[in-house]
Short mmCIF file of C-alpha atoms in Angstrom, two decimals:
data_model
loop_
_atom_site.label_atom_id
_atom_site.label_comp_id
_atom_site.label_asym_id
_atom_site.label_seq_id
_atom_site.Cartn_x
_atom_site.Cartn_y
_atom_site.Cartn_z
CA MET F 1340 -62.93 37.50 -24.91
CA THR F 1341 -65.55 40.23 -24.79
CA ASN F 1342 -67.86 41.50 -27.49
CA THR F 1343 -66.12 44.84 -27.40
CA SER F 1344 -62.64 43.45 -28.00
CA LEU F 1345 -63.74 41.50 -31.05
CA SER F 1346 -65.81 44.33 -32.44
CA GLU F 1347 -63.07 46.91 -31.97
CA LYS F 1348 -60.60 44.68 -33.78
CA SER F 1349 -62.86 44.33 -36.79
CA LEU F 1350 -64.32 47.81 -36.90
CA ASN F 1351 -61.17 49.87 -36.72
CA ASN F 1352 -59.86 48.50 -40.01
CA GLY F 1353 -62.53 50.06 -42.20
CA THR F 1354 -61.81 52.36 -45.10
CA SER F 1355 -64.25 55.20 -45.78
CA ASP F 1356 -67.63 54.13 -44.42
CA ILE F 1357 -67.39 50.45 -45.31
CA GLU F 1358 -65.81 48.01 -42.88
CA LYS F 1359 -62.77 46.20 -44.24
CA GLU F 1360 -63.80 42.58 -44.47
CA ASP F 1361 -61.79 39.65 -43.15
CA LEU F 1362 -62.86 36.91 -45.57
CA GLY F 1363 -60.43 34.32 -44.24
CA ASP F 1364 -58.84 31.78 -46.57
CA GLU F 1365 -61.01 31.25 -49.63
CA ILE F 1366 -60.76 27.87 -51.33
CA SER F 1367 -61.15 26.96 -54.98
CA LEU F 1368 -64.42 25.12 -55.36
CA GLU F 1369 -63.43 22.83 -58.19
CA PRO F 1370 -60.38 21.74 -60.18
CA TYR F 1371 -60.48 22.95 -63.76
CA ASP F 1372 -59.96 20.68 -66.72
CA PRO F 1373 -56.92 22.09 -68.58
CA SER F 1374 -58.36 20.80 -71.85
CA LYS F 1375 -61.18 23.36 -71.53
CA ILE F 1376 -58.76 26.28 -71.32
CA SER F 1377 -58.20 27.61 -74.81
CA ILE F 1378 -55.83 30.56 -75.30
CA ASP F 1379 -54.67 31.61 -78.75
CA HIS F 1380 -51.25 33.33 -79.00
CA GLN F 1381 -50.66 35.61 -81.97
CA ASN F 1382 -47.91 37.98 -83.09
CA VAL F 1383 -49.75 40.64 -85.07
CA ASN F 1384 -49.28 44.04 -86.63
CA LEU F 1385 -50.59 46.90 -84.51
CA GLY F 1386 -52.54 47.96 -87.58
CA SER F 1387 -54.82 44.94 -87.24
CA ILE F 1388 -55.67 45.93 -83.66
CA ILE F 1389 -56.33 49.50 -84.81
CA GLU F 1390 -58.66 48.12 -87.49
CA ASN F 1391 -60.51 46.10 -84.84
CA LEU F 1392 -60.93 49.27 -82.78
CA GLN F 1393 -62.23 51.19 -85.80
CA HIS F 1394 -64.85 48.50 -86.50
CA ASN F 1395 -65.91 48.25 -82.85
CA GLU F 1396 -64.68 44.64 -82.67
CA ILE F 1397 -62.86 45.32 -79.41
CA ARG F 1398 -65.28 46.32 -76.69
CA LEU F 1399 -64.02 49.34 -74.82
CA ASP F 1400 -66.77 49.53 -72.20
CA PRO F 1401 -67.52 53.22 -71.51
CA GLU F 1402 -67.01 52.61 -67.79
CA PHE F 1403 -63.66 50.95 -68.34
CA GLN F 1404 -62.80 53.61 -70.91
CA ARG F 1405 -62.94 56.14 -68.08
CA LEU F 1406 -60.36 54.03 -66.26
CA GLY F 1407 -58.24 53.98 -69.40
CA ASP F 1408 -58.43 57.74 -69.63
CA LEU F 1409 -56.74 58.03 -66.24
CA TRP F 1410 -53.47 58.02 -68.16
CA SER F 1411 -52.16 61.56 -68.63
CA ASP F 1412 -51.68 62.90 -72.16
CA SER F 1413 -47.91 62.93 -71.62
CA LYS F 1414 -47.93 59.25 -70.68
CA LYS F 1415 -50.04 58.45 -73.72
CA SER F 1416 -47.64 60.47 -75.86
CA GLN F 1417 -44.67 58.54 -74.52
CA LEU F 1418 -46.36 55.28 -75.52
CA ILE F 1419 -46.65 56.53 -79.11
CA GLU F 1420 -43.02 57.67 -78.88
CA SER F 1421 -41.97 54.16 -77.80
CA ILE F 1422 -43.64 52.68 -80.89
CA LEU F 1423 -41.96 55.20 -83.19
CA LEU F 1424 -38.63 54.25 -81.57
CA GLY F 1425 -39.36 50.54 -82.07
CA LEU F 1426 -39.34 49.68 -78.36
CA PRO F 1427 -41.26 46.48 -77.44
CA LEU F 1428 -44.62 46.69 -75.65
CA PRO F 1429 -46.07 44.31 -73.06
CA SER F 1430 -48.45 41.66 -74.40
CA PHE F 1431 -52.16 42.33 -74.86
CA TYR F 1432 -54.76 39.98 -73.39
CA PHE F 1433 -58.30 39.68 -74.68
CA SER F 1434 -61.29 37.49 -73.89
CA GLU F 1435 -63.53 36.37 -76.74
CA GLU F 1436 -67.23 36.99 -76.18
CA ASP F 1437 -69.99 34.75 -77.54
CA SER F 1438 -70.68 37.40 -80.16
CA GLY F 1439 -67.08 37.21 -81.38
CA ARG F 1440 -66.11 40.64 -80.04
CA TRP F 1441 -63.06 40.93 -77.82
CA GLU F 1442 -63.15 42.09 -74.21
CA VAL F 1443 -59.97 43.73 -72.89
CA VAL F 1444 -58.31 41.75 -70.10
CA ASP F 1445 -55.00 43.60 -69.95
CA GLY F 1446 -53.88 46.57 -72.03
CA LEU F 1447 -56.80 48.94 -71.60
CA GLN F 1448 -54.70 52.08 -71.17
CA ARG F 1449 -52.63 51.32 -74.27
CA LEU F 1450 -55.73 50.61 -76.35
CA SER F 1451 -57.35 53.82 -75.10
CA THR F 1452 -54.24 55.68 -76.22
CA PHE F 1453 -54.39 54.15 -79.71
CA LYS F 1454 -58.05 55.06 -79.93
CA SER F 1455 -57.55 58.69 -78.91
CA PHE F 1456 -54.44 59.21 -81.10
CA ILE F 1457 -55.15 57.12 -84.22
CA VAL F 1458 -58.91 56.48 -84.37
CA ASP F 1459 -60.45 59.59 -82.78
CA LYS F 1460 -57.41 61.77 -83.61
CA THR F 1461 -57.90 63.92 -80.51
CA LEU F 1462 -54.50 63.44 -78.86
CA SER F 1463 -51.66 65.88 -79.50
CA LEU F 1464 -48.22 64.57 -78.57
CA HIS F 1465 -46.41 66.36 -75.77
CA GLY F 1466 -44.03 65.59 -72.94
CA LEU F 1467 -41.87 63.45 -75.23
CA GLU F 1468 -38.47 62.34 -73.94
CA PHE F 1469 -36.55 61.77 -77.19
CA LEU F 1470 -38.50 62.81 -80.29
CA LYS F 1471 -38.84 66.48 -79.44
CA GLU F 1472 -39.61 67.33 -83.07
CA TYR F 1473 -42.94 65.47 -82.70
CA GLU F 1474 -44.22 67.80 -79.97
CA GLU F 1475 -47.80 69.03 -80.58
CA LYS F 1476 -48.24 66.70 -83.55
CA LYS F 1477 -51.46 64.78 -84.11
CA TYR F 1478 -51.77 61.55 -86.07
CA ASP F 1479 -52.59 63.32 -89.34
CA ASP F 1480 -49.40 65.38 -88.96
CA LEU F 1481 -47.20 62.27 -89.13
CA SER F 1482 -45.39 61.31 -92.30
CA ARG F 1483 -46.53 58.33 -94.35
CA GLU F 1484 -43.38 56.52 -93.18
CA ASP F 1485 -44.24 57.06 -89.50
CA LYS F 1486 -47.80 55.88 -90.06
CA ARG F 1487 -46.51 52.70 -91.73
CA LYS F 1488 -44.11 52.22 -88.82
CA ILE F 1489 -47.02 52.36 -86.36
CA SER F 1490 -49.26 50.13 -88.48
CA GLY F 1491 -46.55 47.51 -88.98
CA PHE F 1492 -45.37 47.50 -85.36
CA LYS F 1493 -45.42 43.93 -84.00
CA VAL F 1494 -47.25 43.13 -80.75
CA ASN F 1495 -47.95 39.94 -78.84
CA LEU F 1496 -51.61 39.10 -78.34
CA TYR F 1497 -53.25 36.42 -76.22
CA LEU F 1498 -56.92 35.64 -76.89
CA ILE F 1499 -58.88 33.64 -74.30
CA LYS F 1500 -61.32 31.73 -76.49
CA LYS F 1501 -65.03 31.79 -75.73
CA GLN F 1502 -65.23 28.06 -74.90
CA THR F 1503 -63.05 28.66 -71.82
CA PRO F 1504 -65.28 28.39 -68.68
CA LYS F 1505 -66.29 31.75 -67.22
CA ASN F 1506 -64.78 31.08 -63.78
CA VAL F 1507 -61.49 30.19 -65.46
CA LYS F 1508 -61.65 33.43 -67.45
CA PHE F 1509 -62.14 35.25 -64.15
CA LEU F 1510 -59.01 33.65 -62.69
CA ILE F 1511 -57.03 34.53 -65.83
CA PHE F 1512 -58.29 38.12 -65.53
CA LYS F 1513 -56.92 38.25 -61.98
CA LYS F 1514 -53.55 36.74 -62.93
CA VAL F 1515 -52.74 38.85 -65.98
CA ASN F 1516 -54.46 42.12 -65.09
CA THR F 1517 -51.33 43.85 -63.81
CA GLY F 1518 -51.44 47.23 -65.54
CA GLY F 1519 -51.48 50.66 -63.94
CA ILE F 1520 -55.23 50.44 -63.25
CA ILE F 1521 -56.00 46.93 -62.00
CA LEU F 1522 -59.63 45.89 -62.36
CA THR F 1523 -61.54 45.05 -59.21
CA PRO F 1524 -63.25 41.63 -58.98
CA GLN F 1525 -66.62 43.31 -59.62
CA GLU F 1526 -65.29 45.10 -62.70
CA MET F 1527 -64.10 41.72 -63.97
CA ARG F 1528 -67.52 40.19 -63.32
CA HIS F 1529 -69.11 43.11 -65.16
CA ALA F 1530 -66.83 42.49 -68.13
CA LEU F 1531 -67.61 38.77 -68.24
CA ASN F 1532 -71.39 39.08 -67.80
CA GLN F 1533 -72.59 41.61 -70.34
CA GLY F 1534 -76.26 41.98 -71.20
CA THR F 1535 -79.05 41.41 -68.67
CA PRO F 1536 -76.78 40.55 -65.68
CA ALA F 1537 -74.65 43.70 -65.99
CA ILE F 1538 -77.68 45.88 -66.71
CA LEU F 1539 -79.70 44.58 -63.74
CA ILE F 1540 -76.82 44.86 -61.26
CA LYS F 1541 -76.19 48.44 -62.38
CA GLU F 1542 -79.91 49.30 -62.17
CA LEU F 1543 -80.25 48.00 -58.60
CA ALA F 1544 -77.04 49.69 -57.48
CA GLU F 1545 -78.38 53.01 -58.77
CA SER F 1546 -81.82 52.54 -57.20
CA ASP F 1547 -83.02 55.04 -54.62
CA GLU F 1548 -83.87 52.16 -52.29
CA PHE F 1549 -80.28 50.91 -52.17
CA LYS F 1550 -78.82 54.38 -51.80
CA LYS F 1551 -81.22 55.23 -49.00
CA ALA F 1552 -80.61 51.96 -47.13
CA THR F 1553 -76.85 52.48 -47.26
CA ASP F 1554 -77.16 56.19 -46.48
CA ASN F 1555 -75.41 56.99 -49.78
CA LYS F 1556 -72.17 55.70 -48.27
CA VAL F 1557 -71.37 52.94 -50.79
CA PRO F 1558 -69.47 54.60 -53.65
CA SER F 1559 -70.06 53.82 -57.31
CA LYS F 1560 -66.34 54.32 -57.97
CA ARG F 1561 -64.75 51.06 -59.12
CA GLN F 1562 -68.24 49.47 -58.97
CA GLU F 1563 -68.20 48.98 -55.20
CA ASP F 1564 -71.97 49.55 -55.09
CA ARG F 1565 -72.46 46.81 -57.69
CA ASP F 1566 -70.31 44.48 -55.63
CA PHE F 1567 -72.85 44.86 -52.81
CA VAL F 1568 -75.75 44.18 -55.16
CA ASN F 1569 -73.98 41.22 -56.79
CA ARG F 1570 -73.43 39.72 -53.35
CA PHE F 1571 -77.13 40.04 -52.56
CA VAL F 1572 -78.12 38.51 -55.90
CA ALA F 1573 -75.82 35.51 -55.48
CA PHE F 1574 -77.21 34.57 -52.06
CA TYR F 1575 -80.78 35.42 -53.08
CA ILE F 1576 -80.68 33.12 -56.13
CA LEU F 1577 -78.35 30.34 -54.94
CA GLY F 1578 -78.99 30.31 -51.19
CA TYR F 1579 -76.34 29.94 -48.50
CA THR F 1580 -76.14 26.16 -48.03
CA ASP F 1581 -75.68 23.58 -50.78
CA LYS F 1582 -74.32 25.86 -53.51
CA TYR F 1583 -71.97 27.88 -51.34
CA GLY F 1584 -68.58 26.21 -50.91
CA GLY F 1585 -66.40 28.81 -49.23
CA ASN F 1586 -65.11 30.88 -52.14
CA LEU F 1587 -67.06 34.13 -52.23
CA ASP F 1588 -65.54 35.37 -55.50
CA GLU F 1589 -66.49 32.21 -57.40
CA PHE F 1590 -69.93 32.23 -55.78
CA MET F 1591 -70.57 35.81 -56.86
CA ASN F 1592 -69.34 35.00 -60.37
CA THR F 1593 -71.83 32.14 -60.57
CA GLY F 1594 -74.61 34.22 -59.05
CA MET F 1595 -74.20 37.01 -61.59
CA GLY F 1596 -74.18 34.47 -64.41
CA GLU F 1597 -77.42 32.95 -63.11
CA ILE F 1598 -79.26 36.21 -63.82
CA SER F 1599 -79.14 35.44 -67.55
CA LYS F 1600 -81.13 32.24 -66.91
CA LEU F 1601 -84.03 33.99 -65.17
CA ARG F 1602 -87.37 34.49 -66.89
CA GLU F 1603 -88.91 37.96 -67.02
CA ASN F 1604 -91.24 37.32 -64.07
CA GLU F 1605 -88.30 36.02 -62.02
CA LEU F 1606 -86.26 39.11 -62.86
CA ASN F 1607 -89.15 41.31 -61.78
CA SER F 1608 -89.51 39.35 -58.55
CA LEU F 1609 -85.79 39.71 -57.80
CA ARG F 1610 -85.95 43.43 -58.54
CA GLU F 1611 -89.02 43.96 -56.33
CA ASN F 1612 -87.73 41.87 -53.43
CA PHE F 1613 -84.35 43.61 -53.48
CA LYS F 1614 -86.00 47.02 -53.29
CA ALA F 1615 -88.42 45.83 -50.61
CA ALA F 1616 -85.51 44.48 -48.55
CA MET F 1617 -83.64 47.77 -48.85
CA THR F 1618 -86.74 49.75 -47.88
CA LEU F 1619 -87.40 47.54 -44.86
CA SER F 1620 -83.75 47.74 -43.78
CA HIS F 1621 -83.91 51.53 -43.84
CA LYS F 1622 -87.22 51.70 -41.99
CA VAL F 1623 -86.06 49.27 -39.30
CA PHE F 1624 -82.58 50.68 -38.73
CA TYR F 1625 -82.74 54.14 -40.32
CA ARG F 1626 -79.15 55.36 -40.86
CA ASP F 1627 -77.70 52.40 -38.95
CA ALA F 1628 -78.72 49.75 -41.50
CA PHE F 1629 -76.06 47.06 -41.95
CA ARG F 1630 -73.90 48.57 -39.21
CA LYS F 1631 -72.86 46.76 -36.02
CA LYS F 1632 -74.70 48.51 -33.23
CA LEU F 1633 -73.85 46.41 -30.19
CA THR F 1634 -75.79 48.54 -27.68
CA PRO F 1635 -78.47 51.23 -28.04
CA LYS F 1636 -75.88 53.93 -27.27
CA ASP F 1637 -73.09 52.47 -29.39
CA ASN F 1638 -71.27 54.83 -31.75
CA ARG F 1639 -72.08 54.60 -35.44
CA LYS F 1640 -69.93 52.00 -37.19
CA PRO F 1641 -69.01 51.41 -40.85
CA ILE F 1642 -71.24 49.28 -43.06
CA SER F 1643 -70.57 45.56 -42.67
CA LYS F 1644 -70.88 43.54 -45.88
CA ALA F 1645 -71.49 40.36 -43.90
CA LEU F 1646 -74.29 41.97 -41.93
CA TYR F 1647 -75.63 43.42 -45.17
CA ASP F 1648 -75.89 40.07 -46.96
CA SER F 1649 -77.47 38.16 -44.07
CA ILE F 1650 -80.05 40.84 -43.25
CA SER F 1651 -80.97 41.99 -46.75
CA VAL F 1652 -81.37 38.51 -48.25
CA ASN F 1653 -83.40 37.25 -45.29
CA PHE F 1654 -85.62 40.33 -45.59
CA ALA F 1655 -86.01 39.70 -49.33
CA TRP F 1656 -87.17 36.14 -48.70
CA LEU F 1657 -90.06 37.35 -46.52
CA SER F 1658 -93.58 37.80 -47.81
CA SER F 1659 -95.10 41.26 -48.03
CA GLU F 1660 -97.22 40.58 -44.94
CA GLU F 1661 -94.22 39.33 -42.97
CA ARG F 1662 -92.31 42.49 -43.84
CA LYS F 1663 -95.19 44.65 -42.62
CA LYS F 1664 -95.35 42.72 -39.36
CA LEU F 1665 -91.58 42.89 -38.85
CA LEU F 1666 -91.62 46.63 -39.44
CA PHE F 1667 -94.34 47.01 -36.82
CA LYS F 1668 -92.13 45.03 -34.39
CA ARG F 1669 -88.88 46.67 -35.41
CA GLU F 1670 -87.85 47.64 -31.85
CA GLU F 1671 -88.26 44.05 -30.71
CA PHE F 1672 -86.28 42.83 -33.71
CA LYS F 1673 -83.42 45.22 -32.94
CA LYS F 1674 -83.36 44.03 -29.31
CA ASN F 1675 -83.14 40.44 -30.51
CA LEU F 1676 -80.28 41.41 -32.80
CA MET F 1677 -78.38 42.99 -29.90
CA LEU F 1678 -78.88 39.76 -27.94
CA LEU F 1679 -77.09 37.97 -30.77
CA TYR F 1680 -74.18 40.38 -30.44
CA ALA F 1681 -74.11 39.77 -26.68
CA ASP F 1682 -73.96 35.97 -27.01
CA ASN F 1683 -71.16 34.78 -24.70
CA GLU F 1684 -69.68 32.48 -27.35
CA GLU F 1685 -69.68 35.34 -29.87
CA THR F 1686 -70.57 32.93 -32.67
CA PHE F 1687 -72.72 35.46 -34.52
CA LEU F 1688 -70.32 38.36 -34.05
CA LYS F 1689 -67.45 36.20 -35.27
CA SER F 1690 -69.45 35.20 -38.34
CA ILE F 1691 -69.75 38.83 -39.42
CA SER F 1692 -66.25 39.88 -38.33
CA THR F 1693 -63.58 37.24 -39.07
CA GLY F 1694 -63.41 34.60 -41.76
CA THR F 1695 -66.69 35.90 -43.14
CA ALA F 1696 -66.41 33.90 -46.38
CA SER F 1697 -66.15 30.49 -44.70
CA THR F 1698 -69.11 28.13 -45.06
CA THR F 1699 -69.46 28.05 -41.27
CA SER F 1700 -69.62 31.85 -40.95
CA VAL F 1701 -72.05 32.25 -43.84
CA LYS F 1702 -74.40 29.55 -42.55
CA ASN F 1703 -74.17 30.86 -38.99
CA ARG F 1704 -75.05 34.47 -39.74
CA PHE F 1705 -77.84 33.66 -42.19
CA GLU F 1706 -79.48 31.19 -39.82
CA LYS F 1707 -79.06 33.45 -36.78
CA ILE F 1708 -80.75 36.35 -38.57
CA LYS F 1709 -83.46 34.01 -39.82
CA SER F 1710 -84.01 32.75 -36.27
CA ILE F 1711 -84.56 36.20 -34.76
CA ILE F 1712 -86.92 37.12 -37.61
CA ILE F 1713 -88.98 34.02 -36.82
CA LYS F 1714 -88.78 34.77 -33.09
CA THR F 1715 -89.91 38.37 -33.59
CA LEU F 1716 -92.78 37.48 -35.91
CA ALA F 1717 -93.99 34.71 -33.58
CA SER F 1718 -94.02 36.77 -30.38
CA ASP F 1719 -97.21 38.21 -28.92
CA ASN F 1720 -95.58 41.50 -27.92
#
């Protein structure tokens, strides 16, 4: 097998300017104790959910609210029509936060509809299939009887209690989040890690250093940029050996949660080292940072997440002086990187191309990048 054949296989599957990643088979790191999973099932009046919305007891994150608003007004109107007709709705799923507020797991679009029609009173009904006489009506135009019908409408509600472990909540998110707009894993992590973790990840994703290093090619849509940053943070804080067990999703969940345990000076250090790593990556590779450039004349490839994590985290672990020295020797470093690509056994190229989430691949690529950094810094050239 040649380097080219492997690289072509992995590089031609990319969407946009980010290479589609072959993670391989991810394993669950630990069995979960069923006794720790607490889910409360309730059959409630819709009016009680509306009241929760009015008192801000259900957290409709502004970013997720935009996803909810992807429903057209006619589709929202038809939901209200279904309630007036007495047709059953799918169950709602919520996750209880430490503060007692509820985070939406499944049902965001329906809740957004209730908010716009009943709470904010901005939605006018149109595009109705049966109740044509309700066309153009707003909530205040409804009769008292119709309002009581909406308020007394019965819905099923499942509440994941706050004592349920966060990784279990994440798995439940994935299993039940089946609506029209399915949350990405990073959006789920964002929902489960409010406060400092979510704020820091967002800040770093919006930093000029990150945007410059990735040539503004990692979109913010669906939090893909934050997924990159979260990946960096997890490996930066937890390392790539003892605490990594082969499930990248669980590892990133844990890594984001670890942010809340950091002291202020540790947060500042993380922030500074991330930006320094991004700056160094850009200065060493320019617009080819985190892209597989197998030869000096190779065509520009999509961004590789596996190359991104192994290079950026290793750069972040360097001292300021080591970064300066590596920048001075950047041409030598790039030559050493191309030698890794050209390795006859293709162990490094495989580690950033296929089964990238396996413990073997992660350890291989991190240690190979570390080795050429050491080699470059130690040379007399």
